Amino acid sequence: RPGSEARASIPCLPRVPVLGSLPWLGGGLPPHLLFCQLAQRLGPLFALYLGPHYTVVVNGHQNAREVLLHRGRDFAGRPRMVTTDLLTRGGKDIAFADYSPRWKLHRRLVHSSFALFGEGTGRLQDIGALSPSLHFSSSVDGLCVQLLSGGTRGFDPAPAVIRAVTNVVCTLVFSSTYRHGDAELQEVVRYNDGIVQTIASGALVDIYPWIRVLPNKVLSKLKDCITVRDRLLTRKLEEHKASLSDGEPRDLLDALLKGQSGSRRGQRSRGSEGESITDDHVLMTAAEAFGAGVETTSTTLLWILAYLLHHPEVQDRLQRELDEKVGAERAVSVSDRSQLTYLDCVINEGMRIRPVSPVLIPHTAMTDSSIGGHSICRGTRVLVNMWSIHHDPQHWDKPDLFNPDRFLDDRGQKVTPTCFLPFGAGPRVCVGESLARLELFLFLSSLLQRMSFRLPDGAPLPNLQGQLGVVLQPLPFKVVVTPRPGWENGAK
Ligand code: HEM
Ligand code: PLO
């Protein structure tokens, strides 16, 4: 069998029944670091058993590009897992759904709906709106005002950042913007946090599905959060259905509902009813836009703030660039983006040094295929260790150093190294990439234009190790915020 040859050729950890290779994974290191350690011993491509599942771990960028890009179709499957099945009603979302014609249709629909909020439309910019009436409710202004009201005592910026990013996603998904302290916004923040906490600690459940039958506090908390989420989103969906008109979609829910009827028409003409996008799909997509949109963007922003506290010279240089290219008279706008090169490098360096997803969501081989000349049989799980790729000393000079200049060449022009893949690549590449980049740009540029961040007197520098849950998060840290000239109130 080709499968048995493949298993012989890729170095593989030993295993015991039921536990798989678990006894050889001791030491308590998080997976991305453990895999780096194992790669030193076994080589960049190795295998292990997660419970009963034969799993190949990819550490080098060439092999990763092969899996994600060159043979992307072969490896575009996803394994089924207990927690994500609960989260997504058995894979009716994008991220955790297995590859299928319906998934392709669904992903395309989501992609084109996101394009509605992209750069060209100015829609996202409305979130940092210039109109005075929107000042307080707009997320960017709101965040600036809130941070600046933190006073001179040190405070944790995370709650304000998470709330602001959640607000942006609420605007995009169902056109709601919330004022500070709004009960519905709090509810969204709370249930999302509950899912984040439980889905990662529920990882064990995914390796041993039979634990599902045991009483499990984690699983019941996850279920409770999902119930709250579903109640809120179902209400939004019903409201949107009732007020849907023929005009331009107001938000993601409108775009999905319109696409849904479009795809049904398309299906009928092709006679394949089974593939249409159901209400469940619409609901799961909205839920996922929240999960993916909030966790990733807020975590990246917090990592960058943590690094700016470690590197005040980078903050100074960012502010010099902003003063030179934008000034203090007006708010930053999307059209400034091409001018703010150094800011772009800082965002890239933040995503390189602390990828939110240090090991990508597992892929599975949909057909017999190969990686680096080793054959891989259908059904094999593949873990791409983005951490090892972003910290490979052969491709990055002093990889543990925060150095945004590595994204500039000798002439000060931007460069994107081939081993920089913060959003993945190929058929499973992040669908929110352009949205995420735009948000990171708008938030960071506005924050640094209007205020400076420093450590509270006597406080320790932020811990940069982070804490691995569903994403890699910085541990809580404190900042002191001071307004820059002209921005004493946080907004104009
Ligand atoms: C997938 C990164 C923001 C939606 C992914 C993947 C990565 C990633 C690494 C997995 C690729 C793979 O499995 O091969 C990021 C980063 C972000 C970000 C670094 C921000 C800094 C967003 C936003 C959204 C989003 C704002 C949507 C609102 C998704 C979805 C998938 C995904 C739906 C699953 C794609 C699929 O499986 O086909 N993202 N993401 N992401 N991302 Fe993002
Ligand atoms: C975050 C908690 C939400 O309540 C549900 C959710 C949905 C999509 C997930 C996201 C969580 C975590 C980050 C993920 C995202 C899909 C793509 C993204 C895994 C679990 C990344 C970085 O790959």
Short mmCIF file of C-alpha atoms and ligand atoms in Angstrom, two decimals, residues 87 93 95-96 191-193 195-196 199 229 287-292 295-296 356-357 360-361 470-471, ligand 2:
data_model
loop_
_atom_site.label_atom_id
_atom_site.label_comp_id
_atom_site.label_asym_id
_atom_site.label_seq_id
_atom_site.Cartn_x
_atom_site.Cartn_y
_atom_site.Cartn_z
CA LEU A 87 -19.78 25.40 17.24
CA ASP A 93 -19.37 27.44 8.41
CA ALA A 95 -13.25 27.54 8.60
CA PHE A 96 -14.14 24.14 10.06
CA TYR A 191 -20.29 34.77 24.95
CA ASN A 192 -17.34 35.11 22.58
CA ASP A 193 -14.97 35.06 25.51
CA ILE A 195 -16.29 30.16 23.60
CA VAL A 196 -12.63 31.16 23.38
CA ILE A 199 -13.03 25.62 22.83
CA ARG A 229 -24.93 33.36 20.50
CA ALA A 287 -21.12 33.69 14.00
CA GLU A 288 -17.78 32.89 12.47
CA ALA A 289 -17.23 36.41 11.18
CA PHE A 290 -17.49 37.45 14.82
CA GLY A 291 -15.22 34.79 16.16
CA ALA A 292 -12.58 35.18 13.50
CA GLU A 295 -10.21 37.37 18.26
CA THR A 296 -7.59 37.74 15.56
CA VAL A 356 -2.31 34.61 16.21
CA SER A 357 -2.57 31.09 14.93
CA LEU A 360 -2.93 26.55 11.53
CA ILE A 361 -6.34 24.88 11.75
CA VAL A 470 -7.65 29.20 20.50
CA VAL A 471 -5.27 31.98 19.48
C1 PLO B 2 -13.09 32.26 18.19
C2 PLO B 2 -14.25 32.21 19.17
C3 PLO B 2 -15.57 32.38 18.45
O1 PLO B 2 -16.67 32.44 19.35
C4 PLO B 2 -15.73 31.26 17.44
C5 PLO B 2 -14.57 31.25 16.48
C6 PLO B 2 -14.82 31.16 15.15
C7 PLO B 2 -13.79 31.16 14.12
C8 PLO B 2 -12.36 30.89 14.62
C9 PLO B 2 -12.16 31.68 15.93
C10 PLO B 2 -13.18 31.25 17.02
C11 PLO B 2 -10.70 31.63 16.39
C12 PLO B 2 -9.69 32.02 15.29
C13 PLO B 2 -9.89 31.22 14.01
C14 PLO B 2 -11.36 31.39 13.58
C15 PLO B 2 -11.40 30.83 12.17
C16 PLO B 2 -10.05 31.28 11.59
C17 PLO B 2 -9.20 31.80 12.76
C18 PLO B 2 -9.52 29.76 14.26
C19 PLO B 2 -12.90 29.85 17.55
C20 PLO B 2 -7.73 31.47 12.60
C21 PLO B 2 -6.75 32.36 13.20
O2 PLO B 2 -7.34 30.52 11.97
#
